[in-house]
Short mmCIF file of C-alpha atoms in Angstrom, two decimals:
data_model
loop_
_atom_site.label_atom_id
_atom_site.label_comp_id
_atom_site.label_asym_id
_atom_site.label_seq_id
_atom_site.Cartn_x
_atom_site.Cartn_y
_atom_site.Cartn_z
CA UNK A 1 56.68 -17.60 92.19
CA UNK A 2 56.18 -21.23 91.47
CA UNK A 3 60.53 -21.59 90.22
CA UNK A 4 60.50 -20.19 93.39
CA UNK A 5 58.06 -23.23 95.65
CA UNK A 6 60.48 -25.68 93.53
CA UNK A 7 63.65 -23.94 94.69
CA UNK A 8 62.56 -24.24 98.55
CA UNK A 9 61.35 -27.57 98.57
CA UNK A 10 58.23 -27.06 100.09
CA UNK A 11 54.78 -27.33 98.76
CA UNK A 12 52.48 -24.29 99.40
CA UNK A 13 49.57 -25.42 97.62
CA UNK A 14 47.18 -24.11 95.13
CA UNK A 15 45.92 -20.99 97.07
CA UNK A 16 49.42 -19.34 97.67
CA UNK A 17 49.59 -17.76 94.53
CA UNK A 18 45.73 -16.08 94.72
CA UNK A 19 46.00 -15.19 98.72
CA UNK A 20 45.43 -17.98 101.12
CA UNK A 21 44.19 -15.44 103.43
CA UNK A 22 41.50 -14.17 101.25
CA UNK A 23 38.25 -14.88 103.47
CA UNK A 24 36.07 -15.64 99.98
CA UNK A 25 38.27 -18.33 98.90
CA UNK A 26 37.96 -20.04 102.55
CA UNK A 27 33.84 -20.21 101.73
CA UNK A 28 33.06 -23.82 100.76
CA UNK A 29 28.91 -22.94 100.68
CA UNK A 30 28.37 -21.41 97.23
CA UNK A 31 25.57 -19.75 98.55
CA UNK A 32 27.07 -18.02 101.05
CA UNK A 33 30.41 -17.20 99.12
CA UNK A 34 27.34 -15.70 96.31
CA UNK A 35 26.15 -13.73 99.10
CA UNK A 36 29.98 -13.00 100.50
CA UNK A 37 30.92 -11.35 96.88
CA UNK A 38 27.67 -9.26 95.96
CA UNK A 39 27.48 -7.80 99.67
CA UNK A 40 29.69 -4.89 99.23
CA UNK A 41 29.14 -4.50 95.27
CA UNK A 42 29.25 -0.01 94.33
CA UNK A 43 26.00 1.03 92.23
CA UNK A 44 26.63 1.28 88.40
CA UNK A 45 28.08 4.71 87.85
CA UNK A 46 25.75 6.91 85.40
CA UNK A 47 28.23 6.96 82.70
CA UNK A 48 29.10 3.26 83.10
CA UNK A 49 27.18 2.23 79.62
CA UNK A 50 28.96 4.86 77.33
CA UNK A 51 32.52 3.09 78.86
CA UNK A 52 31.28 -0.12 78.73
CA UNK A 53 30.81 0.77 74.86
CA UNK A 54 33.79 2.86 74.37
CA UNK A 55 36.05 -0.35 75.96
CA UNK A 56 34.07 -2.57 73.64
CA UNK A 57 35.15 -0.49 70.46
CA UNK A 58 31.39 -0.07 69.70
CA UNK A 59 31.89 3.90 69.88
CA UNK A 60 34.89 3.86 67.35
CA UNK A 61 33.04 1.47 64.90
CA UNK A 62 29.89 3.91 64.82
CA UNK A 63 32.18 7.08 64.10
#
């Protein structure tokens, strides 16, 4: 991606490689980009402790 900005000639800039039309990283307020990302946030799924745990290796050190 960025062999690829040198072989053009043409800056993009820094936001080209993590979406420059991603609305969040347009917010300059932190506040409101705080408020932007936990807006739409799912509830915790019931069994989201026991994978939390099992992706931590906590469940295979306890067998």
């Amino acid at each position: 991606m960025f062999l690829r900005q040198f072989l053009h000639g043409h800056p993009v800039g820094v936001s080209y490689p993590f979406g420059c039309h991603n609305e969040a990283l347009r917010i300059e307020d932190e506040a409101a980009f705080i408020r932007f990302m936990l807006a739409k946030v799912p509830p915790v799924p019931p069994e989201a402790a026991v994978l939390r745990a099992a992706n931590s290796g906590l469940v295979a050190a306890a067998a």
